[in-house]
mmCIF file of C-alpha atoms and ligand atoms in Angstrom:
data_model
loop_
_atom_site.group_PDB
_atom_site.id
_atom_site.type_symbol
_atom_site.label_atom_id
_atom_site.label_comp_id
_atom_site.label_asym_id
_atom_site.label_seq_id
_atom_site.Cartn_x
_atom_site.Cartn_y
_atom_site.Cartn_z
ATOM 1 C CA MET A 1 135.764 232.907 19.340
ATOM 2 C CA GLU A 2 132.143 233.023 18.172
ATOM 3 C CA ASP A 3 129.646 230.537 19.583
ATOM 4 C CA ARG A 4 129.268 228.875 16.201
ATOM 5 C CA GLU A 5 132.952 228.261 15.794
ATOM 6 C CA LEU A 6 133.157 226.907 19.309
ATOM 7 C CA ILE A 7 130.228 224.557 18.796
ATOM 8 C CA GLU A 8 131.740 223.205 15.578
ATOM 9 C CA LYS A 9 134.997 222.463 17.361
ATOM 10 C CA ILE A 10 133.250 220.852 20.324
ATOM 11 C CA ILE A 11 131.246 218.594 18.010
ATOM 12 C CA GLN A 12 134.471 217.669 16.232
ATOM 13 C CA GLY A 13 135.901 216.455 19.515
ATOM 14 C CA GLN A 14 137.416 219.408 21.377
ATOM 15 C CA GLU A 15 135.083 218.850 24.304
ATOM 16 C CA ASP A 16 137.067 220.998 26.714
ATOM 17 C CA LEU A 17 135.946 224.102 24.830
ATOM 18 C CA PHE A 18 132.454 223.539 26.221
ATOM 19 C CA SER A 19 133.710 225.145 29.432
ATOM 20 C CA ILE A 20 133.833 228.474 27.558
ATOM 21 C CA ILE A 21 130.162 228.090 26.690
ATOM 22 C CA ILE A 22 129.322 227.256 30.301
ATOM 23 C CA ASP A 23 131.255 230.247 31.625
ATOM 24 C CA LYS A 24 129.548 232.549 29.168
ATOM 25 C CA TYR A 25 125.973 231.564 30.008
ATOM 26 C CA LYS A 26 126.021 229.964 33.460
ATOM 27 C CA ASN A 27 124.943 232.988 35.497
ATOM 28 C CA LYS A 28 121.934 233.799 33.351
ATOM 29 C CA VAL A 29 120.909 230.164 33.073
ATOM 30 C CA PHE A 30 121.256 229.579 36.792
ATOM 31 C CA SER A 31 119.303 232.710 37.581
ATOM 32 C CA ILE A 32 116.341 231.542 35.475
ATOM 33 C CA ILE A 33 116.371 228.128 37.123
ATOM 34 C CA TYR A 34 116.708 229.578 40.606
ATOM 35 C CA SER A 35 113.785 231.931 40.099
ATOM 36 C CA PHE A 36 111.568 229.389 38.386
ATOM 37 C CA CYS A 37 112.154 226.643 40.928
ATOM 38 C CA GLY A 38 111.275 228.862 43.872
ATOM 39 C CA GLN A 39 114.805 229.405 45.209
ATOM 40 C CA THR A 40 115.259 225.803 46.340
ATOM 41 C CA SER A 41 118.638 224.423 47.367
ATOM 42 C CA ASP A 42 118.952 221.932 44.528
ATOM 43 C CA CYS A 43 118.949 224.570 41.774
ATOM 44 C CA GLU A 44 122.653 224.208 41.173
ATOM 45 C CA ASP A 45 122.246 220.486 40.503
ATOM 46 C CA ILE A 46 119.436 221.265 38.098
ATOM 47 C CA ALA A 47 121.643 223.803 36.325
ATOM 48 C CA GLN A 48 124.426 221.230 36.013
ATOM 49 C CA ASN A 49 122.042 218.723 34.479
ATOM 50 C CA VAL A 50 120.721 221.343 32.094
ATOM 51 C CA PHE A 51 124.230 222.068 30.819
ATOM 52 C CA ILE A 52 124.872 218.357 30.393
ATOM 53 C CA LYS A 53 121.650 218.127 28.373
ATOM 54 C CA ILE A 54 122.842 221.011 26.218
ATOM 55 C CA PHE A 55 126.178 219.292 25.685
ATOM 56 C CA LYS A 56 124.485 216.061 24.699
ATOM 57 C CA ALA A 57 122.212 217.880 22.283
ATOM 58 C CA LEU A 58 125.019 219.804 20.542
ATOM 59 C CA PRO A 59 125.272 217.396 17.577
ATOM 60 C CA LYS A 60 121.636 218.241 16.881
ATOM 61 C CA PHE A 61 122.258 221.981 16.634
ATOM 62 C CA LYS A 62 121.536 222.838 13.008
ATOM 63 C CA PHE A 63 123.351 226.190 12.797
ATOM 64 C CA GLU A 64 120.099 227.634 11.436
ATOM 65 C CA SER A 65 119.483 229.897 14.410
ATOM 66 C CA GLU A 66 121.596 231.707 16.964
ATOM 67 C CA PHE A 67 123.181 229.229 19.325
ATOM 68 C CA SER A 68 121.902 231.182 22.342
ATOM 69 C CA THR A 69 118.291 231.002 21.094
ATOM 70 C CA TRP A 70 118.569 227.266 20.597
ATOM 71 C CA MET A 71 120.268 226.850 23.956
ATOM 72 C CA TYR A 72 117.711 228.874 25.918
ATOM 73 C CA ARG A 73 114.905 226.758 24.506
ATOM 74 C CA ILE A 74 116.568 223.714 25.989
ATOM 75 C CA VAL A 75 117.034 225.601 29.258
ATOM 76 C CA ILE A 76 113.347 226.536 29.393
ATOM 77 C CA ASN A 77 112.097 223.075 28.438
ATOM 78 C CA GLU A 78 114.430 221.268 30.796
ATOM 79 C CA THR A 79 113.707 223.581 33.700
ATOM 80 C CA ILE A 80 109.978 222.991 33.302
ATOM 81 C CA THR A 81 110.457 219.248 32.869
ATOM 82 C CA ILE A 82 112.748 218.803 35.847
ATOM 83 C CA SER A 83 110.725 220.990 38.183
ATOM 84 C CA LYS A 84 107.595 219.098 37.207
ATOM 85 C CA LYS A 85 109.186 215.845 38.271
ATOM 86 C CA LYS A 86 110.261 217.343 41.563
ATOM 87 C CA LYS A 87 106.825 218.726 42.256
ATOM 88 C CA HIS A 88 105.608 215.293 43.309
ATOM 89 C CA ASN A 89 107.996 215.325 46.240
ATOM 90 C CA VAL A 90 107.189 218.806 47.441
ATOM 91 C CA LEU A 91 104.396 219.457 49.894
ATOM 92 C CA PRO A 92 101.639 221.427 48.216
ATOM 93 C CA LEU A 93 101.838 225.056 49.198
ATOM 94 C CA ASP A 94 98.550 226.482 50.235
ATOM 95 C CA ILE A 95 97.902 230.124 50.799
ATOM 96 C CA ASN A 96 94.625 229.156 52.424
ATOM 97 C CA ASN A 97 96.628 227.692 55.262
ATOM 98 C CA SER A 98 98.298 230.991 55.971
ATOM 99 C CA GLU A 99 97.050 232.825 59.008
ATOM 100 C CA ASP A 100 93.951 234.865 58.242
ATOM 101 C CA GLU A 101 95.579 237.961 59.573
ATOM 102 C CA GLU A 102 98.622 237.501 57.373
ATOM 103 C CA LYS A 103 96.374 237.048 54.384
ATOM 104 C CA SER A 104 94.352 240.164 54.953
ATOM 105 C CA ASN A 105 97.522 242.138 55.600
ATOM 106 C CA LEU A 106 98.796 240.984 52.256
ATOM 107 C CA ILE A 107 95.637 242.043 50.458
ATOM 108 C CA ASP A 108 95.681 245.469 52.123
ATOM 109 C CA PHE A 109 99.272 245.788 51.180
ATOM 110 C CA LEU A 110 98.677 244.862 47.544
ATOM 111 C CA LYS A 111 95.850 247.379 47.310
ATOM 112 C CA SER A 112 97.930 250.218 48.666
ATOM 113 C CA ASN A 113 99.435 252.742 46.323
ATOM 114 C CA ASP A 114 102.110 254.044 48.671
ATOM 115 C CA ASN A 115 104.127 251.062 49.823
ATOM 116 C CA THR A 116 107.699 251.734 50.718
ATOM 117 C CA GLU A 117 110.616 249.823 49.304
ATOM 118 C CA ARG A 118 111.064 248.200 52.700
ATOM 119 C CA GLU A 119 107.524 246.887 52.797
ATOM 120 C CA LEU A 120 107.862 245.444 49.332
ATOM 121 C CA MET A 121 110.977 243.606 50.416
ATOM 122 C CA GLN A 122 109.289 242.020 53.425
ATOM 123 C CA LYS A 123 109.869 238.314 53.748
ATOM 124 C CA GLU A 124 106.251 237.358 54.392
ATOM 125 C CA THR A 125 105.032 239.195 51.310
ATOM 126 C CA GLN A 126 107.749 237.699 49.186
ATOM 127 C CA LYS A 127 106.931 234.227 50.450
ATOM 128 C CA MET A 128 103.218 234.511 49.736
ATOM 129 C CA VAL A 129 103.718 235.898 46.243
ATOM 130 C CA GLN A 130 106.260 233.176 45.492
ATOM 131 C CA GLU A 131 103.810 230.535 46.707
ATOM 132 C CA ALA A 132 101.134 231.931 44.449
ATOM 133 C CA LEU A 133 103.564 231.965 41.526
ATOM 134 C CA GLY A 134 104.257 228.299 42.194
ATOM 135 C CA LYS A 135 100.578 227.545 41.648
ATOM 136 C CA LEU A 136 100.478 228.890 38.104
ATOM 137 C CA LYS A 137 100.539 226.676 35.028
ATOM 138 C CA ASP A 138 104.098 226.097 33.833
ATOM 139 C CA ASN A 139 104.074 228.421 30.849
ATOM 140 C CA TYR A 140 102.449 231.215 32.868
ATOM 141 C CA LYS A 141 104.952 230.732 35.638
ATOM 142 C CA MET A 142 107.786 230.783 33.135
ATOM 143 C CA VAL A 143 106.727 233.994 31.349
ATOM 144 C CA LEU A 144 106.357 235.815 34.656
ATOM 145 C CA THR A 145 109.688 234.503 35.887
ATOM 146 C CA LEU A 146 111.379 235.691 32.719
ATOM 147 C CA ARG A 147 109.586 239.045 32.611
ATOM 148 C CA ASP A 148 109.236 240.146 36.241
ATOM 149 C CA ILE A 149 112.052 238.402 38.061
ATOM 150 C CA GLU A 150 114.659 238.085 35.299
ATOM 151 C CA ASP A 151 113.691 241.247 33.405
ATOM 152 C CA TYR A 152 113.764 239.940 29.818
ATOM 153 C CA SER A 153 111.901 241.864 27.113
ATOM 154 C CA TYR A 154 108.802 240.531 25.336
ATOM 155 C CA GLU A 155 110.929 239.882 22.244
ATOM 156 C CA GLU A 156 113.557 237.954 24.157
ATOM 157 C CA ILE A 157 110.922 235.857 25.921
ATOM 158 C CA ALA A 158 109.203 235.105 22.602
ATOM 159 C CA LYS A 159 112.476 233.768 21.218
ATOM 160 C CA MET A 160 113.274 231.769 24.325
ATOM 161 C CA MET A 161 109.844 230.155 24.433
ATOM 162 C CA ASP A 162 109.488 229.791 20.675
ATOM 163 C CA ALA A 163 106.284 231.808 20.664
ATOM 164 C CA SER A 164 105.125 235.039 19.040
ATOM 165 C CA VAL A 165 105.383 238.366 20.880
ATOM 166 C CA GLU A 166 101.581 238.546 20.788
ATOM 167 C CA ASN A 167 101.311 235.219 22.556
ATOM 168 C CA VAL A 168 103.838 236.293 25.155
ATOM 169 C CA LYS A 169 101.782 239.428 25.870
ATOM 170 C CA ILE A 170 98.643 237.325 26.283
ATOM 171 C CA TRP A 171 100.398 234.819 28.541
ATOM 172 C CA ILE A 172 101.799 237.576 30.745
ATOM 173 C CA PHE A 173 98.408 239.294 30.931
ATOM 174 C CA ARG A 174 96.667 236.055 31.927
ATOM 175 C CA ALA A 175 99.434 234.980 34.283
ATOM 176 C CA ARG A 176 99.277 238.269 36.199
ATOM 177 C CA ASN A 177 95.516 238.137 36.527
ATOM 178 C CA ARG A 178 95.601 234.553 37.663
ATOM 179 C CA LEU A 179 98.273 235.441 40.208
ATOM 180 C CA LYS A 180 96.108 238.268 41.496
ATOM 181 C CA GLU A 181 93.152 235.882 41.787
ATOM 182 C CA ILE A 182 95.195 233.353 43.737
ATOM 183 C CA LEU A 183 96.484 236.014 46.092
ATOM 184 C CA THR A 184 93.121 237.620 46.741
ATOM 185 C CA GLU A 185 90.846 234.592 46.634
ATOM 186 C CA GLY A 186 93.177 231.833 47.700
ATOM 187 C CA GLY A 187 93.180 230.351 44.242
ATOM 188 C CA ASN A 188 90.104 228.215 44.592
ATOM 189 C CA LEU A 189 88.069 230.021 41.996
ATOM 190 C CA LYS A 190 88.963 229.404 38.418
ATOM 191 C CA MET B 1 87.739 252.981 26.558
ATOM 192 C CA ASN B 2 85.788 250.150 28.200
ATOM 193 C CA CYS B 3 86.945 247.969 31.090
ATOM 194 C CA ASN B 4 87.798 244.960 28.947
ATOM 195 C CA LYS B 5 90.143 247.016 26.816
ATOM 196 C CA ALA B 6 91.636 248.682 29.883
ATOM 197 C CA GLN B 7 92.282 245.327 31.540
ATOM 198 C CA GLU B 8 94.141 244.171 28.455
ATOM 199 C CA LEU B 9 96.365 247.229 28.443
ATOM 200 C CA ILE B 10 97.199 247.289 32.159
ATOM 201 C CA SER B 11 99.692 244.475 31.880
ATOM 202 C CA GLN B 12 101.569 246.169 29.037
ATOM 203 C CA TYR B 13 101.445 249.495 30.856
ATOM 204 C CA ILE B 14 103.133 247.902 33.864
ATOM 205 C CA ASP B 15 105.863 246.661 31.534
ATOM 206 C CA ASN B 16 106.351 250.084 29.915
ATOM 207 C CA GLU B 17 105.375 248.603 26.585
ATOM 208 C CA LEU B 18 102.426 250.863 25.789
ATOM 209 C CA SER B 19 102.352 253.726 23.307
ATOM 210 C CA ALA B 20 101.930 257.256 24.681
ATOM 211 C CA GLN B 21 98.492 257.435 23.089
ATOM 212 C CA SER B 22 97.284 254.271 24.823
ATOM 213 C CA VAL B 23 98.812 255.380 28.109
ATOM 214 C CA SER B 24 96.835 258.607 28.153
ATOM 215 C CA GLU B 25 93.626 256.757 27.253
ATOM 216 C CA LEU B 26 94.253 254.266 30.005
ATOM 217 C CA LEU B 27 94.969 256.976 32.584
ATOM 218 C CA LYS B 28 91.746 258.676 31.578
ATOM 219 C CA HIS B 29 89.905 255.430 32.153
ATOM 220 C CA PHE B 30 91.456 255.130 35.618
ATOM 221 C CA GLU B 31 89.976 258.525 36.512
ATOM 222 C CA GLU B 32 86.533 257.234 35.703
ATOM 223 C CA CYS B 33 86.858 253.645 36.856
ATOM 224 C CA ASP B 34 87.982 252.767 40.336
ATOM 225 C CA LYS B 35 87.904 249.020 39.723
ATOM 226 C CA CYS B 36 90.459 249.136 36.906
ATOM 227 C CA LYS B 37 92.623 251.556 38.839
ATOM 228 C CA GLN B 38 92.604 249.218 41.852
ATOM 229 C CA ASP B 39 93.530 246.304 39.624
ATOM 230 C CA TYR B 40 96.380 248.285 38.152
ATOM 231 C CA ILE B 41 97.797 249.142 41.584
ATOM 232 C CA MET B 42 97.565 245.556 42.682
ATOM 233 C CA LEU B 43 99.212 244.139 39.577
ATOM 234 C CA LYS B 44 101.954 246.720 39.777
ATOM 235 C CA ASN B 45 102.622 245.823 43.418
ATOM 236 C CA ILE B 46 102.801 242.133 42.565
ATOM 237 C CA LYS B 47 105.306 242.868 39.818
ATOM 238 C CA THR B 48 107.420 244.935 42.193
ATOM 239 C CA VAL B 49 107.459 242.148 44.764
ATOM 240 C CA LEU B 50 108.501 239.644 42.105
ATOM 241 C CA SER B 51 111.252 241.906 40.836
ATOM 242 C CA LYS B 52 112.745 241.805 44.326
ATOM 243 C CA ALA B 53 112.797 238.032 44.576
ATOM 244 C CA PRO B 54 115.975 236.760 46.226
ATOM 245 C CA LYS B 55 118.949 235.974 44.003
ATOM 246 C CA LYS B 56 121.852 233.653 44.545
ATOM 247 C CA GLU B 57 125.419 233.441 43.303
ATOM 248 C CA LEU B 58 126.573 230.319 41.562
ATOM 249 C CA SER B 59 129.401 228.507 43.323
ATOM 250 C CA SER B 60 132.826 229.121 41.823
ATOM 251 C CA ASP B 61 133.498 225.498 40.869
ATOM 252 C CA PHE B 62 130.321 225.170 38.803
ATOM 253 C CA THR B 63 131.989 224.951 35.389
ATOM 254 C CA ALA B 64 134.588 222.461 36.603
ATOM 255 C CA SER B 65 131.859 220.280 38.133
ATOM 256 C CA VAL B 66 129.881 220.136 34.900
ATOM 257 C CA MET B 67 132.994 219.367 32.852
ATOM 258 C CA ASN B 68 133.959 216.588 35.285
ATOM 259 C CA LYS B 69 130.518 215.077 35.041
ATOM 260 C CA ILE B 70 130.659 215.218 31.257
ATOM 261 C CA LYS B 71 133.977 213.386 31.265
ATOM 262 C CA SER B 72 133.137 210.825 33.925
ATOM 263 C CA GLU B 73 129.717 210.017 32.547
ATOM 264 C CA ASN B 74 131.170 209.748 29.068
ATOM 265 C CA VAL B 75 128.015 211.453 27.876
ATOM 266 C CA LYS B 76 129.360 211.953 24.375
ATOM 267 C CA LYS B 77 129.006 208.246 23.677
ATOM 268 C CA ASP B 78 125.354 208.453 22.862
ATOM 269 C CA ASP B 79 125.682 211.159 20.310
ATOM 270 C CA ASN B 80 128.657 209.661 18.535
ATOM 271 C CA VAL B 81 126.246 207.062 17.347
ATOM 272 C CA VAL B 82 124.080 209.753 15.846
ATOM 273 C CA MET B 83 127.034 211.259 14.040
ATOM 274 C CA LEU B 84 128.368 207.925 12.738
ATOM 275 C CA GLY B 85 127.323 206.579 9.353
ATOM 276 C CA SER B 86 125.086 208.770 7.292
ATOM 277 C CA PHE B 87 122.792 205.840 6.624
ATOM 278 C CA PHE B 88 122.122 205.217 10.242
ATOM 279 C CA ASN B 89 121.909 208.874 10.908
ATOM 280 C CA SER B 90 119.275 209.605 8.298
ATOM 281 C CA PHE B 91 117.375 206.452 9.143
ATOM 282 C CA LYS B 92 117.230 207.496 12.747
ATOM 283 C CA LYS B 93 116.247 211.006 11.776
ATOM 284 C CA LYS B 94 113.398 209.720 9.642
ATOM 285 C CA LEU B 95 112.225 207.529 12.444
ATOM 286 C CA VAL B 96 112.208 210.449 14.820
ATOM 287 C CA MET B 97 110.446 212.672 12.314
ATOM 288 C CA ALA B 98 107.822 210.028 11.619
ATOM 289 C CA ALA B 99 107.253 209.498 15.289
ATOM 290 C CA GLY B 100 107.099 213.231 15.790
ATOM 291 C CA PHE B 101 104.538 213.561 13.043
ATOM 292 C CA LEU B 102 102.392 210.829 14.516
ATOM 293 C CA PHE B 103 102.709 212.416 17.896
ATOM 294 C CA ILE B 104 101.621 215.783 16.569
ATOM 295 C CA VAL B 105 98.661 214.326 14.706
ATOM 296 C CA ALA B 106 97.595 212.407 17.772
ATOM 297 C CA SER B 107 98.010 215.339 20.070
ATOM 298 C CA SER B 108 96.782 218.169 17.901
ATOM 299 C CA SER B 109 93.169 217.437 18.706
ATOM 300 C CA PHE B 110 94.160 217.649 22.333
ATOM 301 C CA PHE B 111 95.954 220.930 21.856
ATOM 302 C CA PHE B 112 93.143 222.285 19.778
ATOM 303 C CA MET B 113 90.827 222.147 22.711
ATOM 304 C CA HIS B 114 93.042 224.477 24.671
ATOM 305 C CA GLU B 115 92.127 228.078 25.031
ATOM 306 C CA THR B 116 94.469 229.754 22.570
ATOM 307 C CA GLY B 117 95.667 227.069 20.237
ATOM 308 C CA ILE B 118 99.172 228.368 20.860
ATOM 309 C CA ASN B 119 100.553 224.974 21.649
ATOM 310 C CA LYS B 120 99.309 223.490 18.468
ATOM 311 C CA GLN B 121 101.024 226.208 16.565
ATOM 312 C CA ASN B 122 104.191 225.506 18.488
ATOM 313 C CA SER B 123 104.262 221.844 17.672
ATOM 314 C CA GLU B 124 103.904 222.644 14.017
ATOM 315 C CA ASN B 125 106.740 225.127 14.187
ATOM 316 C CA TYR B 126 108.982 222.571 15.788
ATOM 317 C CA ALA B 127 108.108 219.975 13.202
ATOM 318 C CA SER B 128 108.621 222.200 10.201
ATOM 319 C CA ALA B 129 111.933 223.413 11.522
ATOM 320 C CA GLY B 130 113.009 219.795 11.791
ATOM 321 C CA MET B 131 114.067 220.350 15.352
ATOM 322 C CA GLU B 132 113.459 216.825 16.464
ATOM 323 C CA TYR B 133 115.149 217.498 19.754
ATOM 324 C CA TYR B 134 112.143 219.452 20.793
ATOM 325 C CA PHE B 135 109.172 217.616 19.548
ATOM 326 C CA GLY B 136 108.835 215.507 22.623
ATOM 327 C CA TYR B 137 108.707 218.528 24.830
ATOM 328 C CA ASN B 138 105.919 220.510 23.209
ATOM 329 C CA SER B 139 103.300 219.492 25.652
ATOM 330 C CA TYR B 140 105.248 220.678 28.665
ATOM 331 C CA TYR B 141 103.966 224.136 28.046
ATOM 332 C CA ASP B 142 100.475 223.184 28.830
ATOM 333 C CA SER B 143 99.424 219.674 29.455
ATOM 334 C CA ASP B 144 99.215 218.386 32.952
ATOM 335 C CA ASP B 145 97.615 215.216 31.728
ATOM 336 C CA ILE B 146 100.548 213.462 30.139
ATOM 337 C CA ASP B 147 102.786 211.507 32.444
ATOM 338 C CA ASP B 148 106.410 212.643 32.534
ATOM 339 C CA ASP B 149 107.796 209.138 32.759
ATOM 340 C CA ASP B 150 106.038 208.129 29.571
ATOM 341 C CA TYR B 151 107.784 211.026 27.909
ATOM 342 C CA GLU B 152 111.177 210.181 29.223
ATOM 343 C CA GLU B 153 110.779 206.651 27.959
ATOM 344 C CA TYR B 154 109.479 207.869 24.653
ATOM 345 C CA ILE B 155 112.347 210.269 24.145
ATOM 346 C CA SER B 156 114.986 207.777 25.208
ATOM 347 C CA MET B 157 113.828 205.467 22.433
ATOM 348 C CA PHE B 158 115.136 207.930 19.897
ATOM 349 C CA CYS B 159 117.752 210.128 21.465
HETATM 350 ZN ZN1 LIG C 201 87.387 249.910 34.101
#
């Protein structure tokens, strides 16, 4: 059954059919949330709440766009909203607090053109880059999550974030440069 | 090619989104400019690290859990009201649209001050598409200055 047909039936009262929608999209949706929220343990709860939000919003789906486009916009907005609320409870991550040696290792590493796969996978590196990602503005953090971690195309990201491809390119460009700044300068310079 | 142009293209080059022509111009620039080449290597390394971020499998009872919550919370209740009489429905819609319009007018000056004006454009898109579900969320893309709780309250007045 097509999404549209399913949505019509769910709105008309066959609520159980929503499980088909969940099964179809849950892995991709969860993956976005998990990556955006910095791999925290409560991501599954967030994903559940996002699907409940989608369910609640179904009567407002206008059938003017693809269901998936409409749905992903809710996913993106909700993920940003929820993670923003949680931010207050999380201790601020600070790369400046990392050991000096660790920091200079990281910079050497990032400057090197012949890193092995193994080095790129190293936990410390991953942790520091993730911390820096967490410091970006929400829309920058989201475009980089979608592009670099989740591997969506510029076009797909534009649809998901309701922006033009040009804007997505600019956001990604700025987000990467900001990330580089944070990693090399500790993020104090703006 | 100057450095400004090269910097702009590096990000797209990393994403394999650059035309062959631009690629060869950029590579030529790298031969002459160590700074841009260094930046490219660094940005590429950061992307590679990100692409290897840890992943996690969703637990197998995820769908069942969501469906249970939907049933136990009786979440449909709220929206039945929206679907009820057409009078109430359209009245509510108008209210939401009017509020959305006011919100956009009030906030557009705020958005305008931002670097690209992208957000302003977004709020207009939302409004013209009549997607009232979204209007309350526009600012999440950029503003750190608006309190979340105010938003929640604001949205709950209409949805
Ligand atoms: Zn240069």
